[in-house]
Short mmCIF file of C-alpha atoms in Angstrom, two decimals:
data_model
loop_
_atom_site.label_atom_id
_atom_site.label_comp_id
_atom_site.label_asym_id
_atom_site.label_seq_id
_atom_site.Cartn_x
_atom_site.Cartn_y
_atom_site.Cartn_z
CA UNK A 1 0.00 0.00 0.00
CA UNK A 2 1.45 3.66 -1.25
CA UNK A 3 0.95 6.21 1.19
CA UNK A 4 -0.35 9.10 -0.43
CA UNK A 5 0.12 13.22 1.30
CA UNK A 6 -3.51 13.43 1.91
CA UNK A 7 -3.31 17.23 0.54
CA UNK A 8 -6.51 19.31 0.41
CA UNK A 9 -7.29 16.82 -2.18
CA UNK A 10 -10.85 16.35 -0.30
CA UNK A 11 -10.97 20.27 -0.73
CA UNK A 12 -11.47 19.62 -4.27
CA UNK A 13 -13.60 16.25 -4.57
CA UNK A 14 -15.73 15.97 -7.00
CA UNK A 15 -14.90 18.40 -9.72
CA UNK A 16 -16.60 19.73 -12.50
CA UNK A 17 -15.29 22.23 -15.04
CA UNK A 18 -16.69 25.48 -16.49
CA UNK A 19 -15.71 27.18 -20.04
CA UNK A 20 -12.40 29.79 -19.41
CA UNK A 21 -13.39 33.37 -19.22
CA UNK A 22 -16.40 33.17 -19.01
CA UNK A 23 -17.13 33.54 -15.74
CA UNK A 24 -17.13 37.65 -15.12
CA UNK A 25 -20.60 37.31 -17.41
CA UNK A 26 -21.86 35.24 -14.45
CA UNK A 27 -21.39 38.39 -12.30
CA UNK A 28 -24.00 40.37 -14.37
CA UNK A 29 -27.71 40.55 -12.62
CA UNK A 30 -30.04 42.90 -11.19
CA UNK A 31 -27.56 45.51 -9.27
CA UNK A 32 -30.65 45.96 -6.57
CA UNK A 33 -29.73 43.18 -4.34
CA UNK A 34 -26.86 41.72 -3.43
CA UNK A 35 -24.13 42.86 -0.86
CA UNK A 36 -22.49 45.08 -2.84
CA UNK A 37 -26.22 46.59 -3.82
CA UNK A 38 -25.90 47.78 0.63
CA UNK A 39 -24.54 51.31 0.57
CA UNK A 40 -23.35 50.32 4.10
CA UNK A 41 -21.12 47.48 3.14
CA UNK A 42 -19.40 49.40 0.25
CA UNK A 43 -19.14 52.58 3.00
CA UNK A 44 -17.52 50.12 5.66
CA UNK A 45 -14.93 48.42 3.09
CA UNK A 46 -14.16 52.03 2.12
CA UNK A 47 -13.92 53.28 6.02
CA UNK A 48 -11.41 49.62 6.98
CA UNK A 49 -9.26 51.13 3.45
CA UNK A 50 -8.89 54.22 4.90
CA UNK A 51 -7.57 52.94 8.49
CA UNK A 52 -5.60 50.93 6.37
CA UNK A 53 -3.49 54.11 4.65
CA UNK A 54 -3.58 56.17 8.07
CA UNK A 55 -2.58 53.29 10.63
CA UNK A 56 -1.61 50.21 8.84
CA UNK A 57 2.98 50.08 9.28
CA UNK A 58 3.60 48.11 6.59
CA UNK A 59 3.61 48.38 2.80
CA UNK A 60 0.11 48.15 1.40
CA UNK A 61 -0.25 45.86 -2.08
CA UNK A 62 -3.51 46.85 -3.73
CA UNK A 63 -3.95 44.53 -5.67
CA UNK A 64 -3.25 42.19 -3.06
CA UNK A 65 -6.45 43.90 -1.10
CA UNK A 66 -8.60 43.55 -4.28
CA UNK A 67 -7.87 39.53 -3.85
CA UNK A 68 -8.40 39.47 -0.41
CA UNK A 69 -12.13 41.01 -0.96
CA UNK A 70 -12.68 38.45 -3.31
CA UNK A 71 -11.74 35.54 -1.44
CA UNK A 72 -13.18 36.97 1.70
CA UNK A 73 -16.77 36.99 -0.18
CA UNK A 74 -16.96 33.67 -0.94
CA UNK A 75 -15.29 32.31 2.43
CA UNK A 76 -18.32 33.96 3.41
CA UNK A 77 -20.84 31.38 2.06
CA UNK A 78 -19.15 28.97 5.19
CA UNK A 79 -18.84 26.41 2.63
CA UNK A 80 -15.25 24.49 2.97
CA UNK A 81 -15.64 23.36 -0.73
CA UNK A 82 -16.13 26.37 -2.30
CA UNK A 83 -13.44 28.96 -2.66
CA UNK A 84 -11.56 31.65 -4.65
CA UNK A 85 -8.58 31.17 -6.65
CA UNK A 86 -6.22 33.97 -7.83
CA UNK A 87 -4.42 33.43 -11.24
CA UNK A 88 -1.33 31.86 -10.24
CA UNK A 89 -3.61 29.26 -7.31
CA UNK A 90 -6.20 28.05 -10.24
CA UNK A 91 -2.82 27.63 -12.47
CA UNK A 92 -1.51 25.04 -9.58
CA UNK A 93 -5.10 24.03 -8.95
CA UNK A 94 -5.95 22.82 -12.54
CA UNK A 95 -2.29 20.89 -12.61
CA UNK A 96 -3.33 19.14 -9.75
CA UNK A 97 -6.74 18.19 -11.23
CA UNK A 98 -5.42 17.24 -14.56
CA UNK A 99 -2.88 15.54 -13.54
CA UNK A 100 -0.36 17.24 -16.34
CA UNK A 101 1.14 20.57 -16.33
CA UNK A 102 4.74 21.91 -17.98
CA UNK A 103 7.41 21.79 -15.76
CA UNK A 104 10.43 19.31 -14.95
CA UNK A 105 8.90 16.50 -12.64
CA UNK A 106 9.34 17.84 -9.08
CA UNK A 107 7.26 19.30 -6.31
CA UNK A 108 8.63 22.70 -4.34
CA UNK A 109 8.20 24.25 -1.30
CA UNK A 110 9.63 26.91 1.23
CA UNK A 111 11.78 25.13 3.61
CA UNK A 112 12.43 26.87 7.22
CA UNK A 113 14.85 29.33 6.14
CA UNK A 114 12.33 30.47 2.99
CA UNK A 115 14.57 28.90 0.45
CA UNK A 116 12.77 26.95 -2.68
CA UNK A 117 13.49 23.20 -1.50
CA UNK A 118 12.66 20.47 -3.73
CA UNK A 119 10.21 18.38 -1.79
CA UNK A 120 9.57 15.51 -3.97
CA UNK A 121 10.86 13.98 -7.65
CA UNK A 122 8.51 12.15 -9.41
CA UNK A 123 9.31 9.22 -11.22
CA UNK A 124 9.90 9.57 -14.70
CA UNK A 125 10.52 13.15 -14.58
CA UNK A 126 13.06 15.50 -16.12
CA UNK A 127 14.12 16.66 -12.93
CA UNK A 128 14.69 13.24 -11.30
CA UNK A 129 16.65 11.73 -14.75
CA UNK A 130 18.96 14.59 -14.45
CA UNK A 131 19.92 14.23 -10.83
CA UNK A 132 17.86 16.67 -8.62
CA UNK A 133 16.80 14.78 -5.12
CA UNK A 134 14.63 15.36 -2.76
CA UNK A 135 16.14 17.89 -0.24
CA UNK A 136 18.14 19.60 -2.68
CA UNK A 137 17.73 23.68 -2.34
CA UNK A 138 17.30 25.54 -5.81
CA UNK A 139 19.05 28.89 -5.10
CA UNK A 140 18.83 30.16 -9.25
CA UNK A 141 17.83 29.23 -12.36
CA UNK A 142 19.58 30.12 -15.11
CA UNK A 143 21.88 32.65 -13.02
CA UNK A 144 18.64 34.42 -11.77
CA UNK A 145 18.56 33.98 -8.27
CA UNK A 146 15.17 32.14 -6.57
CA UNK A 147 16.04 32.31 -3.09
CA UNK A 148 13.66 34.81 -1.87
CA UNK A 149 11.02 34.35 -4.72
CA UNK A 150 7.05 33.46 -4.08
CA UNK A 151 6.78 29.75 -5.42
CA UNK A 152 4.42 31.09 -7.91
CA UNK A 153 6.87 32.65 -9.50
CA UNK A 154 9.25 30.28 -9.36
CA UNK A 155 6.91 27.98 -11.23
CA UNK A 156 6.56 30.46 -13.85
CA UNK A 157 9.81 30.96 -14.32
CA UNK A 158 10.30 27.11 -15.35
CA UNK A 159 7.32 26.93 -17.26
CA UNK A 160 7.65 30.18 -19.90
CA UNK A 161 10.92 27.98 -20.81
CA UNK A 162 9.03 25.12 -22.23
CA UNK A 163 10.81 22.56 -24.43
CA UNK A 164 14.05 24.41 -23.24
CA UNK A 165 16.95 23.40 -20.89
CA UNK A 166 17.45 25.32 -18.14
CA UNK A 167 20.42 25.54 -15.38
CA UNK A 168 19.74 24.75 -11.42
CA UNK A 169 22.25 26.10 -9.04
CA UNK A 170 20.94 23.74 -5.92
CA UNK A 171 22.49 23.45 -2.84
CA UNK A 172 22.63 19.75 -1.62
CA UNK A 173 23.26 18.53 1.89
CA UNK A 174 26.76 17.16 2.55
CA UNK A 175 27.94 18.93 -0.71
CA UNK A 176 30.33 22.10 -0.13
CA UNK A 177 29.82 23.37 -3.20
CA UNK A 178 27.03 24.20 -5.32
CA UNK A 179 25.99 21.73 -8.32
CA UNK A 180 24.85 23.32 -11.53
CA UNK A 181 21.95 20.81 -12.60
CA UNK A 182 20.61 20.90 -16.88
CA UNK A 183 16.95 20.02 -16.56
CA UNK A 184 14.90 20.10 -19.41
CA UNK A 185 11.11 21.29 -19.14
CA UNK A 186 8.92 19.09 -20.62
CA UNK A 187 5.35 18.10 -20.36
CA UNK A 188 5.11 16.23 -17.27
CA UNK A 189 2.24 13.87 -16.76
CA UNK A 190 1.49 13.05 -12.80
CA UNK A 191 1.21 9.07 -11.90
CA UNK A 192 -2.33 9.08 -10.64
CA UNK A 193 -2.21 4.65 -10.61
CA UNK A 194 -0.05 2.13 -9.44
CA UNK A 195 -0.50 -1.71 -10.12
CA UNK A 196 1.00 -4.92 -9.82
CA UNK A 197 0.16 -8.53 -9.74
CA UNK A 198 -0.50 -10.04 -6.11
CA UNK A 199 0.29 -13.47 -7.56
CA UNK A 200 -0.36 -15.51 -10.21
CA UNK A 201 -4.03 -14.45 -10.93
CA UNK A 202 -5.20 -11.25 -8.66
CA UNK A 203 -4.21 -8.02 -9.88
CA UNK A 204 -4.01 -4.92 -7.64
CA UNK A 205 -4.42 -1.22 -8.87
CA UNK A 206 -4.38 1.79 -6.78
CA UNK A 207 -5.83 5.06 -7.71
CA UNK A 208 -4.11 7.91 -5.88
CA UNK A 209 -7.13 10.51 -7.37
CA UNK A 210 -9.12 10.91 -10.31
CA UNK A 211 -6.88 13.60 -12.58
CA UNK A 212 -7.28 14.13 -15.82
CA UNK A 213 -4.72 11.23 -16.63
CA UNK A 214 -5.93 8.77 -14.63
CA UNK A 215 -8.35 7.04 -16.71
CA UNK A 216 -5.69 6.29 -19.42
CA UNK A 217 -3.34 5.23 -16.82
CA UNK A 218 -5.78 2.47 -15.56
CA UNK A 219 -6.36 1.30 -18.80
CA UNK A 220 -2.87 0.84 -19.75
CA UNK A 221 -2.75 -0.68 -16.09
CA UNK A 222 -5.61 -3.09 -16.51
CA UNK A 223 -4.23 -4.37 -20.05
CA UNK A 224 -1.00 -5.06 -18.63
CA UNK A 225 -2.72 -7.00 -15.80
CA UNK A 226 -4.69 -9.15 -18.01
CA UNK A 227 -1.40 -9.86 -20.02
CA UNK A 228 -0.08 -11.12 -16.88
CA UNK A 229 -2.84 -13.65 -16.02
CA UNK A 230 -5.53 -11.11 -14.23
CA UNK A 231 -8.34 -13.02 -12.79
CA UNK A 232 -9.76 -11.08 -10.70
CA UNK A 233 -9.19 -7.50 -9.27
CA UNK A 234 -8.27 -5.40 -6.05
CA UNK A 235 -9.43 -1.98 -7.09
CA UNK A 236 -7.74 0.67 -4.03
CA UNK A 237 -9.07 3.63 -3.22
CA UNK A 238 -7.62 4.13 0.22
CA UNK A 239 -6.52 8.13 0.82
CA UNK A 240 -8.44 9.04 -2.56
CA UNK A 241 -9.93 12.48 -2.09
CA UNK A 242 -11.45 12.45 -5.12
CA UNK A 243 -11.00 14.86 -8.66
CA UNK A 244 -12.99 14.72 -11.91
CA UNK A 245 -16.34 13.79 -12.38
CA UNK A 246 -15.22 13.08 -16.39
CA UNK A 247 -11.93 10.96 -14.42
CA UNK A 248 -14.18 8.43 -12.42
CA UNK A 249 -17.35 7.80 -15.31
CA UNK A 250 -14.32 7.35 -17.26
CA UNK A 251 -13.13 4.50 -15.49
CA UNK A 252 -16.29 3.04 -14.48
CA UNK A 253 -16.88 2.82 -17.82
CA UNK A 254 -14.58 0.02 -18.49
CA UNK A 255 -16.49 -1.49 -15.39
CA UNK A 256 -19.86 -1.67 -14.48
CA UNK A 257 -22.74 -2.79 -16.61
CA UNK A 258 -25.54 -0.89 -18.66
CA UNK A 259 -26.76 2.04 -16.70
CA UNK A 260 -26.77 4.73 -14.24
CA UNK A 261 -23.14 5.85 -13.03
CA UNK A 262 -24.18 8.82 -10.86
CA UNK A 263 -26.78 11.50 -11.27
CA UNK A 264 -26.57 15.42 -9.86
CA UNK A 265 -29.62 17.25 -9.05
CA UNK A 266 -28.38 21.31 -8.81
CA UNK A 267 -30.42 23.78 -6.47
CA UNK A 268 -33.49 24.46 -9.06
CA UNK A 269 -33.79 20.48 -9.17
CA UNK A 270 -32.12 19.93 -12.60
CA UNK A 271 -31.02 16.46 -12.76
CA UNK A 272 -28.03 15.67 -15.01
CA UNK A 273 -27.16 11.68 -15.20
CA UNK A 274 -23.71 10.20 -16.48
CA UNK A 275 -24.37 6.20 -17.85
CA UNK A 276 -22.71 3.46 -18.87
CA UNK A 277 -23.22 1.59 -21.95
CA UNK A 278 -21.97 -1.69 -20.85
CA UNK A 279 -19.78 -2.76 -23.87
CA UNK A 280 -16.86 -3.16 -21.50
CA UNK A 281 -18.69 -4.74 -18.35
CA UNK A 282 -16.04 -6.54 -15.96
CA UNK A 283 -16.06 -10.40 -16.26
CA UNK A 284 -14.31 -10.84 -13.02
CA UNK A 285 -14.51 -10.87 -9.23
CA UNK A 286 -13.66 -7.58 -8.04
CA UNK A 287 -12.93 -5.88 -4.13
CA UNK A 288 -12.61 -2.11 -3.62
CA UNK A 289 -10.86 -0.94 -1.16
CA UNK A 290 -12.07 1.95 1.09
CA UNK A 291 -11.73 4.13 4.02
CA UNK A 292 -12.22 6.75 5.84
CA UNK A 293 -10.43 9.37 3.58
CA UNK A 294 -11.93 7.75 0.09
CA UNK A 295 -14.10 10.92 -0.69
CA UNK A 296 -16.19 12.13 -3.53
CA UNK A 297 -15.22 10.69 -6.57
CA UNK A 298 -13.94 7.67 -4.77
CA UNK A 299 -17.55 7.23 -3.22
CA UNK A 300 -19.02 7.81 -6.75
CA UNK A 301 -16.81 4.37 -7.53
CA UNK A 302 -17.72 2.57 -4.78
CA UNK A 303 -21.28 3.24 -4.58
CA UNK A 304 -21.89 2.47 -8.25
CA UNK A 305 -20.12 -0.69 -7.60
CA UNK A 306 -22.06 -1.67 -4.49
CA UNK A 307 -25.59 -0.81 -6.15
CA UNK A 308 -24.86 -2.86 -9.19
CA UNK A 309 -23.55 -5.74 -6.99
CA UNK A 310 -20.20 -6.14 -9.34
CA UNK A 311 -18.08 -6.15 -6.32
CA UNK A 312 -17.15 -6.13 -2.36
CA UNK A 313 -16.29 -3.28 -1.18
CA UNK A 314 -13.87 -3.65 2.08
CA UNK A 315 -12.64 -1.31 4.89
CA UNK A 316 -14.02 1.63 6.77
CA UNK A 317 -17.26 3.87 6.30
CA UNK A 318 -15.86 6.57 3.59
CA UNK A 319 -15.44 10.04 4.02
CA UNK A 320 -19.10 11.30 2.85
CA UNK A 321 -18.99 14.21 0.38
CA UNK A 322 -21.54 14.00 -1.75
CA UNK A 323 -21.82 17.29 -3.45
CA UNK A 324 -20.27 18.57 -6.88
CA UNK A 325 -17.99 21.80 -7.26
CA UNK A 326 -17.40 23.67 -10.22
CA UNK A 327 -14.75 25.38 -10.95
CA UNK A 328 -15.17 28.40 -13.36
CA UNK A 329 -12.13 30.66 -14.34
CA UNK A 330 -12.89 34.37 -14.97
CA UNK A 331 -11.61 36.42 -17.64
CA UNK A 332 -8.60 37.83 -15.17
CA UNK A 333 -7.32 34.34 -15.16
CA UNK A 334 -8.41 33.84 -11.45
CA UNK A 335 -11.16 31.45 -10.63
CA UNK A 336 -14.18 30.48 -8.39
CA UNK A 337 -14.92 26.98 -7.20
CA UNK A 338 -18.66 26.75 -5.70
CA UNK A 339 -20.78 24.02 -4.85
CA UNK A 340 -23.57 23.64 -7.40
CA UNK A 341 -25.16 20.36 -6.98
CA UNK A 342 -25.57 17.17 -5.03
CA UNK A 343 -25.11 13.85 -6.57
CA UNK A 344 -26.44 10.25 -5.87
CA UNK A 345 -25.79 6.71 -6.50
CA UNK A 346 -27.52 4.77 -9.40
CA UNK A 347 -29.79 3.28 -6.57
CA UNK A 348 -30.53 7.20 -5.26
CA UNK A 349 -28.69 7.51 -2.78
CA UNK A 350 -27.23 10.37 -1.18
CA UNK A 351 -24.14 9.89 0.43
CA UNK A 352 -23.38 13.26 1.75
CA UNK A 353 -22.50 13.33 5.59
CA UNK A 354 -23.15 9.97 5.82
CA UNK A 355 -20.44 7.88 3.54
CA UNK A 356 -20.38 4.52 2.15
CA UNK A 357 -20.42 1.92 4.39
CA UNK A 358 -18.59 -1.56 3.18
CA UNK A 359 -19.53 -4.98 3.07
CA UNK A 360 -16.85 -6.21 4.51
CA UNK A 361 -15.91 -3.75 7.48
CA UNK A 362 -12.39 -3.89 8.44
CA UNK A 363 -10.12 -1.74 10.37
CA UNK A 364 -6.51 -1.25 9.87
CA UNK A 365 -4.92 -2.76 12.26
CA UNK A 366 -3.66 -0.27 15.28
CA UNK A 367 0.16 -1.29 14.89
CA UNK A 368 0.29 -0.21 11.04
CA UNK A 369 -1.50 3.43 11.69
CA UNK A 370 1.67 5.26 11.99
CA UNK A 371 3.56 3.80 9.59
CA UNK A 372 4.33 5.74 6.41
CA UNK A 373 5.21 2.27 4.42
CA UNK A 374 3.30 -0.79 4.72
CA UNK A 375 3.70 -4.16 3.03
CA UNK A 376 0.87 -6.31 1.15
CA UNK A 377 1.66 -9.32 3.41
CA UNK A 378 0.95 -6.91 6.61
CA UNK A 379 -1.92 -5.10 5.09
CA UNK A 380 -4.86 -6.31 7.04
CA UNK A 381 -7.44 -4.40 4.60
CA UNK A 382 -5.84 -5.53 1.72
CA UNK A 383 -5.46 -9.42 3.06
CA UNK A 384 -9.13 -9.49 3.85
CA UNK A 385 -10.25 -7.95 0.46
CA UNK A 386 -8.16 -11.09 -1.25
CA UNK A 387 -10.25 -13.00 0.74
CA UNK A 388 -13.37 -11.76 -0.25
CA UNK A 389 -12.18 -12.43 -4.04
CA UNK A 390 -11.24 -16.20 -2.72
CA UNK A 391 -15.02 -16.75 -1.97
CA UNK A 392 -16.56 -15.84 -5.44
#
């Protein structure tokens, strides 16, 4: 079992996306109501800006203010789904959705100095081939130094060089000097599934979160299976926190039989329905493994499994999100993310608060909790879902 950063993956759940720039059209209504319509609110933002250039010490970003009124009106809607993006967050946001973005292969962060530290290479990258590890500090790039730049634009900086080499001076633990690193930046496509084969005829596939990729990668991860001798399936959505509503219908395409995948029903009652035609219905046992941080899109999997009867599904109750976002990008290049609609299971079910609850209930075990690695052999979950499969 791969133990995935849990992120604010859950944050995102099930996603849907609007068409770019279109959304500052949304904004237009009747100008009578509204909070900005209340002379008193636009008076009192106007009175806290004016404290702000008499009292305030430091330097004052306007801009920066404009954002933060932005934000602060939809924070105000108390909904932890739904939130506002500036241009450079919906440009990291929509790379983590989709799974692909320009770049060379590696995560960043500020480490506790407020240097850019390379937190993570992913396999297959640019970054990783050419030698960058995890740890390593990136102090320039390309003789411009990055030491006290916002990641932002640190990212930006890598990515307007597409298809391009570019030079990291990094500063590596143990090393005196610094190493000048040529990475090339490439389209980099995120590993959103990981599989393997159990033994001779069980396959296992995990699905870290339904990106944009993913439903390609489990494809190419189910054909490879069945190549090997796949006869039946361990489907894992442990840690999943969710991601496309396209990335999951995708999947359970290749899946379930004829039917109903998941409907949405939006605040004026529309109902929208995503179906399966059947043509690739599985012909094999199948467990899916859950738990209690399997959100969203996960629970649109494992509910559509459990109502057609296809499959066990084995752990803990799941998270219980059962509402849709959408995430529309405005004509600034910033973004809004709102809640629009609840969804429900091909049976009708609404999941939201509630969760999924398995078939098979099984904790894991107290002694493997902490533990950042864990082995098939000592994965109680896991164990019992093969045993499930052994009594189809």
């Amino acid at each position: 079992m791969k133990h995935k950063e849990y992120m604010t993956g859950i944050l995102t759940g099930v996603l849907v996306t609007a068409l770019a720039a279109g959304g500052l059209q949304l904004a237009q209504r009747d100008t009578g109501s509204g909070v900005l319509a209340d002379s008193s609110h636009v008076k009192k933002v106007e009175y806290l800006e004016s404290l702000i250039d008499q009292k305030y010490l430091g330097e004052v970003d306007e801009d920066e203010l404009a954002e933060g009124i932005y934000a602060g009106l939809i924070y105000g809607l108390g909904d932890v789904y739904s939130r506002y993006y500036t241009a450079e967050e919906y440009a990291q946001e929509t790379a983590t959705t989709e799974g692909s973005y320009v770049g060379i292969g590696v995560s960043i962060q500020k480490n506790k100095n407020g240097g850019v530290q390379i937190a993570e290479c992913y396999e297959g990258g640019s970054g990783k081939e050419a030698g960058l590890i995890a740890g390593d500090v990136v102090t320039a790039i390309d003789e411009t130094d990055v030491t006290d730049m916002e990641l932002s634009d640190v990212v930006s900086l890598i990515r307007e060089n597409k298809d391009k080499e570019i030079v990291l001076t990094v500063q590596r633990e143990d090393e005196e000097e610094p190493l000048e690193i040529s990475v090339k930046v490439t389209d980099v496509e995120l590993p959103a599934v990981f599989s393997e084969m159990l033994d001779e005829t069980t396959g296992y596939i995990q699905i870290t979160q339904f990106t944009g990729v993913a439903a390609q990668q489990y494809r190419e991860a189910f054909a490879d299976l069945k190549e090997q001798g796949m006869q039946r399936m361990v489907v894992d959505l442990r840690d999943n926190p969710g991601g496309l509503l396209t990335s999951v219908c995708e999947i359970l395409r290749e899946i379930l039989p004829e039917g109903l995948i998941v409907y949405t029903e939006d605040k004026n009652g529309n109902r929208e329905e995503e179906t399966c035609d059947g043509k690739n219905k599985l012909d094999m046992p199948l467990a899916v493994l859950v738990n209690e941080s399997s959100a969203s899109a996960s629970e649109i999997f494992a509910g559509a499994v459990q109502d057609y009867g296809i499959g066990k599904i084995v752990g803990t109750t799941t998270y219980g999100k059962g509402v849709v976002q959408e995430l529309q990008q405005l004509k600034d290049g910033s973004a809004v993310k709102l809640t629009i609609s609840n969804y429900y299971t091909p049976n009708g079910n609404s999941i939201n608060k509630t969760g999924i609850k398995p078939d098979v209930e099984v904790k894991l075990a107290a002694e493997l909790l902490n533990k950042t690695e864990i082995t098939h052999a000592e994965d109680n979950q896991l164990q019992e879902a093969i045993r499930t499969l052994d009594e189809e």
